[in-house]
mmCIF file of C-alpha atoms (C1' of nucleotides) in Angstrom:
data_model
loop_
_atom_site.group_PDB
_atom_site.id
_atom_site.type_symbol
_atom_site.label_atom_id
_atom_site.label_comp_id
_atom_site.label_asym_id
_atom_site.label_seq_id
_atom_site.Cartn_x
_atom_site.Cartn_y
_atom_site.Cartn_z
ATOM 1 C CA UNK Y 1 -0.109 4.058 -31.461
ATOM 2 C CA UNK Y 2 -3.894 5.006 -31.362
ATOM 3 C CA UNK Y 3 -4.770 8.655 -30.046
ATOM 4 C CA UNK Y 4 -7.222 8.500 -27.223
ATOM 5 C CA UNK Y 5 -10.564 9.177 -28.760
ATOM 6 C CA UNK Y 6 -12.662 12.220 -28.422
ATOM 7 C CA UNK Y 7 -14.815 11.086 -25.439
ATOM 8 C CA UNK Y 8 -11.833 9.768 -23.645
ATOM 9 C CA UNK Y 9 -10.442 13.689 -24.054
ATOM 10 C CA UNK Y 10 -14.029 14.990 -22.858
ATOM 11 C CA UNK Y 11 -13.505 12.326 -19.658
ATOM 12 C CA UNK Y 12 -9.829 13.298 -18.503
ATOM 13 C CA UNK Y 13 -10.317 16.902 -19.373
ATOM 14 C CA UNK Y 14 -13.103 16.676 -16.835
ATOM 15 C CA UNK Y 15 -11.308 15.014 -14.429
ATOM 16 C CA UNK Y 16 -8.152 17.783 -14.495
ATOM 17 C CA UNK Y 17 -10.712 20.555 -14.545
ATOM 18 C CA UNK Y 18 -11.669 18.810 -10.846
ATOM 19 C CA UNK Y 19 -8.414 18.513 -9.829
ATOM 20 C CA UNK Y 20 -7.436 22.417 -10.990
ATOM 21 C CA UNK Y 21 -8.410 23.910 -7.743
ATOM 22 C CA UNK Y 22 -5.710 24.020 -4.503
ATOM 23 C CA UNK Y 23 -9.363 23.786 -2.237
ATOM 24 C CA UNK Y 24 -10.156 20.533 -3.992
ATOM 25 C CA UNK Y 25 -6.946 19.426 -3.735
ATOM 26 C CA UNK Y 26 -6.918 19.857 -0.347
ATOM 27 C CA UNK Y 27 -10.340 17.573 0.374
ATOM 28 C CA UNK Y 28 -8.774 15.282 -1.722
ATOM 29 C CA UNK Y 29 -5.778 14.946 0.697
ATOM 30 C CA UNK Y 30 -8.092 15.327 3.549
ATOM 31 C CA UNK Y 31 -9.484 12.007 2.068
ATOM 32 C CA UNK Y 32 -6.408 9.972 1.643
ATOM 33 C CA UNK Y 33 -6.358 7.864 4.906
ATOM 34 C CA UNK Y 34 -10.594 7.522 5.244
ATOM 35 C CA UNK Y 35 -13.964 9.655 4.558
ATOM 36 C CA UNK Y 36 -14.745 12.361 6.501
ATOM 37 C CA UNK Y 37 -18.234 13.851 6.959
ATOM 38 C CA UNK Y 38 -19.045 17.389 5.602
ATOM 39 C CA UNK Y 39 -18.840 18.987 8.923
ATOM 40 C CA UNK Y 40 -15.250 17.702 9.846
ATOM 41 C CA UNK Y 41 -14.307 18.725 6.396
ATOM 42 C CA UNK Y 42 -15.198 22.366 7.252
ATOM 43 C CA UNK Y 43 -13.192 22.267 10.296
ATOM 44 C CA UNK Y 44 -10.326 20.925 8.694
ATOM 45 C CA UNK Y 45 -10.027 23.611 5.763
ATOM 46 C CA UNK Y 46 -11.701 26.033 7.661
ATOM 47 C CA UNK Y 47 -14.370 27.095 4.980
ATOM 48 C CA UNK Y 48 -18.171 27.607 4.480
ATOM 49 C CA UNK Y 49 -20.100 25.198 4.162
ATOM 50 C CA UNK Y 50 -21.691 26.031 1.719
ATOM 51 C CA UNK Y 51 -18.429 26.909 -0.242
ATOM 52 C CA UNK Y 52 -16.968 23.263 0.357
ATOM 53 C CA UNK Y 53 -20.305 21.484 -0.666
ATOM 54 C CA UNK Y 54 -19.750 23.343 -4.252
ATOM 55 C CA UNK Y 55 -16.395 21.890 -4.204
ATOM 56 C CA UNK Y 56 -17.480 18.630 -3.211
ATOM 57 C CA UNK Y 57 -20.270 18.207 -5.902
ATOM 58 C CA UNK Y 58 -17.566 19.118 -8.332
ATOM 59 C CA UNK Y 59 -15.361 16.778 -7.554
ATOM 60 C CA UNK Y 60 -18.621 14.032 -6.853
ATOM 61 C CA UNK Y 61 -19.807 14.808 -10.664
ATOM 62 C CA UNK Y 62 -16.701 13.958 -11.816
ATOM 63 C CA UNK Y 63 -16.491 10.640 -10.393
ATOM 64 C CA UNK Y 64 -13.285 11.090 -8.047
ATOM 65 C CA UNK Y 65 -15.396 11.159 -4.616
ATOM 66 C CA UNK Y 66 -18.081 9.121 -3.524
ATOM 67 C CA UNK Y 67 -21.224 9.928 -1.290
ATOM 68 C CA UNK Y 68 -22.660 8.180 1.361
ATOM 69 C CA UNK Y 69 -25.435 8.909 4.110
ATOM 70 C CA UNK Y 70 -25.825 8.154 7.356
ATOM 71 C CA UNK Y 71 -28.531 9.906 9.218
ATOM 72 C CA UNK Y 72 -27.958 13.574 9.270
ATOM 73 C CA UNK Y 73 -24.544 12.919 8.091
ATOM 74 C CA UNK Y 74 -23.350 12.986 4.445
ATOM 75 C CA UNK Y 75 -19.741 10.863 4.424
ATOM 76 C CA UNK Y 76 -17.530 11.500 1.487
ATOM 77 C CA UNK Y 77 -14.758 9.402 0.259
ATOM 78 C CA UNK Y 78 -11.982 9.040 -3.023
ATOM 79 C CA UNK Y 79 -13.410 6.471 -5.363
ATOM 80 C CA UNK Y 80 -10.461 4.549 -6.155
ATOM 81 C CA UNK Y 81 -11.517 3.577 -9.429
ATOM 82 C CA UNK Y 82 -11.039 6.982 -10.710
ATOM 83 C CA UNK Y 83 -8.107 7.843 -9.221
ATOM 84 C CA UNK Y 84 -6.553 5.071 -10.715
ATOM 85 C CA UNK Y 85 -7.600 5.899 -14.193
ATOM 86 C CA UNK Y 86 -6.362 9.481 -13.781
ATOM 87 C CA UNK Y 87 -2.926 7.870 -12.893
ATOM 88 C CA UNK Y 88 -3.270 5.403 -16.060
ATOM 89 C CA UNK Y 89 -4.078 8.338 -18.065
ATOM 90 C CA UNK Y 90 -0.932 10.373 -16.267
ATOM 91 C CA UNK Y 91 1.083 6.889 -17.150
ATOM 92 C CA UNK Y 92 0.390 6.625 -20.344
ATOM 93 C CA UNK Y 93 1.441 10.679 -21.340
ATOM 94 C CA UNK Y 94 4.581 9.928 -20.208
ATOM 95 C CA UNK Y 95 5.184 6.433 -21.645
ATOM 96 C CA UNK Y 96 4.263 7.924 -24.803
ATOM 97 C CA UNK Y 97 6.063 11.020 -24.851
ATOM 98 C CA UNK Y 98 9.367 8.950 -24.181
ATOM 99 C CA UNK Y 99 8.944 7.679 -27.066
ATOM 100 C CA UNK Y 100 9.982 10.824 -28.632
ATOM 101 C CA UNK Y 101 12.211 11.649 -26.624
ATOM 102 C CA UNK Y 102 11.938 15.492 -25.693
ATOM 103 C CA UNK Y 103 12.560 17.950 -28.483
ATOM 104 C CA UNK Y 104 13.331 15.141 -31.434
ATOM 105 C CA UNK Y 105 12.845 16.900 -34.946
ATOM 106 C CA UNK Y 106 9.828 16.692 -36.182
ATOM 107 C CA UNK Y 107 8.653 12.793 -38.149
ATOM 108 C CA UNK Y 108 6.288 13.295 -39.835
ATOM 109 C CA UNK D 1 2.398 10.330 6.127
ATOM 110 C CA UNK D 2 3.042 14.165 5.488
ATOM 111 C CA UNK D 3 0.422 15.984 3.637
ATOM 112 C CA UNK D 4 1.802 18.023 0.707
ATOM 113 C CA UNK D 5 3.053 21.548 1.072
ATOM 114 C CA UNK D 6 0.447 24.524 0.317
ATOM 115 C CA UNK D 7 3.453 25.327 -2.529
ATOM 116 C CA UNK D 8 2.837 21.532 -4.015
ATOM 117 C CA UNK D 9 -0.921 21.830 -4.044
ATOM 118 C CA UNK D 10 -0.228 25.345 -6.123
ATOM 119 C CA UNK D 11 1.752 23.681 -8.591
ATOM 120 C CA UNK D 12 -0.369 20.484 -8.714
ATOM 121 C CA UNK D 13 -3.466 22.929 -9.401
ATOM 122 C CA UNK D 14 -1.334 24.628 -12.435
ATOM 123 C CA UNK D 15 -0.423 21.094 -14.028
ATOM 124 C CA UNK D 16 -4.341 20.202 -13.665
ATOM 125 C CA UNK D 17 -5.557 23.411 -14.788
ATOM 126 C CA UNK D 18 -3.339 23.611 -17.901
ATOM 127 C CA UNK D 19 -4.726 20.017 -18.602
ATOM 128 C CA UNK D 20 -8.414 20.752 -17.721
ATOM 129 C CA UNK D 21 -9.245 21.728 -21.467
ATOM 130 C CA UNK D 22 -9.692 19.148 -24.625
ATOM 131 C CA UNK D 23 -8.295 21.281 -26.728
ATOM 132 C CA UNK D 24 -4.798 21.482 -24.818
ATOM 133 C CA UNK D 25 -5.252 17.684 -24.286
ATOM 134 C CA UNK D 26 -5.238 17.519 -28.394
ATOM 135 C CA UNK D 27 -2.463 19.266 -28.635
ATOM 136 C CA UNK D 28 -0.756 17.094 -26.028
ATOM 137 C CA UNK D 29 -1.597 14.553 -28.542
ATOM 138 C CA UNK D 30 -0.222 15.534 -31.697
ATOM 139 C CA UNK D 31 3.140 16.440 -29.678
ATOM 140 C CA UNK D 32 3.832 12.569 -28.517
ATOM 141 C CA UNK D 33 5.838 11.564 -30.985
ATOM 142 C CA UNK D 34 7.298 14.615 -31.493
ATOM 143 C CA UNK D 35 7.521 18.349 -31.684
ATOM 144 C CA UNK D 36 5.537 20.063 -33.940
ATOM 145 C CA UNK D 37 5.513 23.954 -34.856
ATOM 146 C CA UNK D 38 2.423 26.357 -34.498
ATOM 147 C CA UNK D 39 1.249 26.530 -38.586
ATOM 148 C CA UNK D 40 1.613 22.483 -38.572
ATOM 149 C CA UNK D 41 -0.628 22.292 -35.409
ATOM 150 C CA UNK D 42 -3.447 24.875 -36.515
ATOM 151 C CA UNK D 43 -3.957 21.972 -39.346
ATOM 152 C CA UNK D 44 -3.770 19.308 -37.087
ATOM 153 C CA UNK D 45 -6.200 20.554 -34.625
ATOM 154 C CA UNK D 46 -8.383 22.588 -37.138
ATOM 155 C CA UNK D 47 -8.115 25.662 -35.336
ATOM 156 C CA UNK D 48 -7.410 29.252 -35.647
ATOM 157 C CA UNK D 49 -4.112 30.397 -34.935
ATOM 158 C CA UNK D 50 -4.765 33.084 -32.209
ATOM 159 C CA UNK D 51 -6.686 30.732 -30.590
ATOM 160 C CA UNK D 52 -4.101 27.646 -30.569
ATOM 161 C CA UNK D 53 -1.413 30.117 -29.354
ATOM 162 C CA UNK D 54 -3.776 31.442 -26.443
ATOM 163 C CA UNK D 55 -3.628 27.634 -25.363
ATOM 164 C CA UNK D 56 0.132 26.625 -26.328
ATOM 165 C CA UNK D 57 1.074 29.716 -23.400
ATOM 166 C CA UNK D 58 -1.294 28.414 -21.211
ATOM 167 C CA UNK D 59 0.602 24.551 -21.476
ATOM 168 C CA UNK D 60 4.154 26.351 -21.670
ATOM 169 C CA UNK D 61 3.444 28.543 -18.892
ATOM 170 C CA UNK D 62 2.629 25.522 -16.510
ATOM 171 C CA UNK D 63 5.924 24.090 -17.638
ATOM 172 C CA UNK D 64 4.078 21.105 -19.406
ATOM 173 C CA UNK D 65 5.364 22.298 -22.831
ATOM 174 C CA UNK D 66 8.964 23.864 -24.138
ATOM 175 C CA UNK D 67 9.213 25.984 -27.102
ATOM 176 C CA UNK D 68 12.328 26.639 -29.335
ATOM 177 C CA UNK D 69 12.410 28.595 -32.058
ATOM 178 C CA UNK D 70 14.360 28.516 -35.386
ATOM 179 C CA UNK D 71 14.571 31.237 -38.026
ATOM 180 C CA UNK D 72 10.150 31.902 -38.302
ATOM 181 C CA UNK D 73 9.142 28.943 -36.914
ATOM 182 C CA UNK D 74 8.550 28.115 -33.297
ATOM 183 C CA UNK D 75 8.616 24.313 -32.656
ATOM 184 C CA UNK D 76 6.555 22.959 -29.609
ATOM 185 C CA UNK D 77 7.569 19.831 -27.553
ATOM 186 C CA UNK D 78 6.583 18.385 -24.416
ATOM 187 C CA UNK D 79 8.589 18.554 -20.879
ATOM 188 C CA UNK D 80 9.070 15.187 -19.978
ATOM 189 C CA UNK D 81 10.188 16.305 -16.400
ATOM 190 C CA UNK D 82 7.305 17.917 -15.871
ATOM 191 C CA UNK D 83 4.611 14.964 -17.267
ATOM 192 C CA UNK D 84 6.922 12.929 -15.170
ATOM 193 C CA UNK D 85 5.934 15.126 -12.216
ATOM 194 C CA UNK D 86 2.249 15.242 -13.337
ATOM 195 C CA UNK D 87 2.463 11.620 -12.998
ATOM 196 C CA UNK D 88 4.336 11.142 -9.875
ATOM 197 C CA UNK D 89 1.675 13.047 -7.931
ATOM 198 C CA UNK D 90 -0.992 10.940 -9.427
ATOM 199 C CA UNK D 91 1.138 7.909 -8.433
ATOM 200 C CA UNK D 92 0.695 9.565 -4.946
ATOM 201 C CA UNK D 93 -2.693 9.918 -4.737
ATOM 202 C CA UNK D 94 -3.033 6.438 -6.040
ATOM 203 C CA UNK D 95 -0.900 4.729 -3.182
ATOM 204 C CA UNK D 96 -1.866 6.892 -0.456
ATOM 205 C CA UNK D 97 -5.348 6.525 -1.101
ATOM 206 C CA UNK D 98 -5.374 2.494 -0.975
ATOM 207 C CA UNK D 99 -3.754 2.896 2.156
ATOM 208 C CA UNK D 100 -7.547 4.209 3.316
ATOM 209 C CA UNK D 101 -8.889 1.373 1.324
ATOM 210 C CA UNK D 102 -12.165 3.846 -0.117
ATOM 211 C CA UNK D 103 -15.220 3.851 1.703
ATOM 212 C CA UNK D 104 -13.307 2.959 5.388
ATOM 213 C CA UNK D 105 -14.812 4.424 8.844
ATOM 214 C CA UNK D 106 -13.208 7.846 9.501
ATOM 215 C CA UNK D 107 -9.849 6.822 11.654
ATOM 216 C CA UNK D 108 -9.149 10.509 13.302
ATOM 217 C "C1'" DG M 1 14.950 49.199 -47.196
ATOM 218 C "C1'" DT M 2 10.357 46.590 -48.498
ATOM 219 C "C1'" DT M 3 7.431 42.772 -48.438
ATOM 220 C "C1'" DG M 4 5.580 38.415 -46.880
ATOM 221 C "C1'" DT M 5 5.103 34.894 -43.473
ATOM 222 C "C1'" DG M 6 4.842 32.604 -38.793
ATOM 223 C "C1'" DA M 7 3.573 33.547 -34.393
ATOM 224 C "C1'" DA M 8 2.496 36.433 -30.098
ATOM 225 C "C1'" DT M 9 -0.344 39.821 -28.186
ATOM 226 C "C1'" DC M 10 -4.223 42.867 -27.641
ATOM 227 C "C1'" DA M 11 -9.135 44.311 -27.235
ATOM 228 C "C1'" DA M 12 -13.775 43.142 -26.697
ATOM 229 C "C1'" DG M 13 -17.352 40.274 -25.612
ATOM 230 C "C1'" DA M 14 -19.490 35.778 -24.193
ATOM 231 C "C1'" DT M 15 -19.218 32.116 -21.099
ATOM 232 C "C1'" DT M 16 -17.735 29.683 -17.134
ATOM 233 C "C1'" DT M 17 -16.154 29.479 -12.494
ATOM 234 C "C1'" DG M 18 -15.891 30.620 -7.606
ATOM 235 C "C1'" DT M 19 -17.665 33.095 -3.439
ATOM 236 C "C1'" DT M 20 -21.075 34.587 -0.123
ATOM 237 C "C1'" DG M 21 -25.314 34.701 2.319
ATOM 238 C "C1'" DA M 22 -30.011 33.111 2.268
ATOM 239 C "C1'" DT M 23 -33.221 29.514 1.751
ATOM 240 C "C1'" DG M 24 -34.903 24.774 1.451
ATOM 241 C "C1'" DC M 25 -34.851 19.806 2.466
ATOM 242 C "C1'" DG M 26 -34.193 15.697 5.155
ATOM 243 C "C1'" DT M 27 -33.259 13.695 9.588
ATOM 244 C "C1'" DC M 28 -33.143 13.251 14.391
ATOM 245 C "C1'" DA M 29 -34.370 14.443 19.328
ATOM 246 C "C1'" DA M 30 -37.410 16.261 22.564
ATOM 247 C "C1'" DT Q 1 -45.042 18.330 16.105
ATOM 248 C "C1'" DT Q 2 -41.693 21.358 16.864
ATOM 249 C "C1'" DG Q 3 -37.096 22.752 16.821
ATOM 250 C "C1'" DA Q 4 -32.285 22.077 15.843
ATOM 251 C "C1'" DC Q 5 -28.873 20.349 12.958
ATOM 252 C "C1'" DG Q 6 -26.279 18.784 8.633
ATOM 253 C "C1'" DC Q 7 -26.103 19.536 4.134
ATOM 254 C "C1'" DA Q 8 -27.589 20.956 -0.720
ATOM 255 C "C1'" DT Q 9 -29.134 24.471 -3.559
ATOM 256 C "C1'" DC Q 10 -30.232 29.054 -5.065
ATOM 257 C "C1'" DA Q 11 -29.407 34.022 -6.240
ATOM 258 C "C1'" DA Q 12 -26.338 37.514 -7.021
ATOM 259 C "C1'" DC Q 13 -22.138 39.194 -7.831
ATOM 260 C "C1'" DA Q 14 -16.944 39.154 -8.813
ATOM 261 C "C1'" DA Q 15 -13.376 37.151 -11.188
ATOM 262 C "C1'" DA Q 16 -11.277 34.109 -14.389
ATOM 263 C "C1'" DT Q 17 -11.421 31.843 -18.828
ATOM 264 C "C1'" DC Q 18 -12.119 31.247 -23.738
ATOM 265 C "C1'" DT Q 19 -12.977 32.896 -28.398
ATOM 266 C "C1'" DT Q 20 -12.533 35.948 -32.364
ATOM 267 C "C1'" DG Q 21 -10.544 39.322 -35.248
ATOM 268 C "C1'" DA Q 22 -7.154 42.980 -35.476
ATOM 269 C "C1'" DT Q 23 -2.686 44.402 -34.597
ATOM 270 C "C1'" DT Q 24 2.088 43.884 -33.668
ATOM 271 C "C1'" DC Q 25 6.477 41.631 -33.644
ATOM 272 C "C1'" DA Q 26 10.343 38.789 -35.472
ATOM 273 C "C1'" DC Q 27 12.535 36.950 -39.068
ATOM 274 C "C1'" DA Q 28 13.771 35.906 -43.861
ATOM 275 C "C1'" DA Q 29 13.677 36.603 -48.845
ATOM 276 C "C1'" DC Q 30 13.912 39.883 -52.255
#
DNA sequence: GTTGTGAATCAAGATTTGTTGATGCGTCAA
DNA sequence: TTGACGCATCAACAAATCTTGATTCACAAC
């Protein structure tokens, strides 16, 4: 069984660190059923703006929300691709860890 | 669909945070197959001890890893309830997030 | 007891992260 | 063109995080 390679470590530890934050986890569910412009998203956690557009690039860099313009209006979104690879990644950890079963003695 | 509980999106936010560092993924690693104790890891990762136990607190403390301890040694294992839980809520975010099918007109 | 070993904790400093208010940029409407 | 609006970015500060080396603690062998 291969262990993930270092830039695969540098990837999901990037896209946890995005995830670490209740406010970003909060867009994130704001997100869920469609994309929501920057100004509903204020409304809807009731933060400043200029607070939740930190948060937002955060979570943009890291590839788990999507950007779109529309006139004045910036639209965000979940980018599906990603999510789905943090879930593989999430998958796999436990897949391989039952493999071993808990506290097993030690093998090697 | 009910959004997750302000007490969810704590705990998510601990699970994330605890694996939002490369070094804690690499221990996550080397504990797959199966436990390991503290002198064995600071060879496997290369790293000093102080520093390896700074991050084994931060895992345990987010419930990610279990600890036992027999006569000096303290052997570290993963909590497959917890990864299971990890994974679940990625699961979640997965599903609920096709639902919105990505880049969808805002539906509120 | 004393000594040695594995591991946790502490103290100090460097770095990163998050918040707030101000400023700048692009777009639209008048 | 001017003004208003939506949003990003900057500056400054507070707070959290990470690293390193020293110290302390727990246990076992002697």
């Amino acid at each position: 069984m291969p262990s993930p390679k270092t830039k695969d470590l540098e990837q999901a530890a990037r896209w946890f660190h995005a995830l670490s934050d209740q406010t970003r986890l909060r867009i994130i569910d704001c997100l869920l059923d469609c994309e929501q412009c920057v100004c509903d998203l204020t409304d809807m956690l009731q933060t400043g703006q200029s607070r939740l557009s930190f948060h937002l690039k955060i979570l943009k860099d890291a590839g788990i929300l999507k950007d779109r313009r529309d006139g004045r209006w910036v639209y965000y979104s979940l980018n599906p691709d990603t999510i789905e690879e943090v879930q593989e990644y999430a998958e796999s950890l436990k897949t391989r860890s039952h493999g071993g079963r808990g506290g097993s003695p030690c093998c090697d």
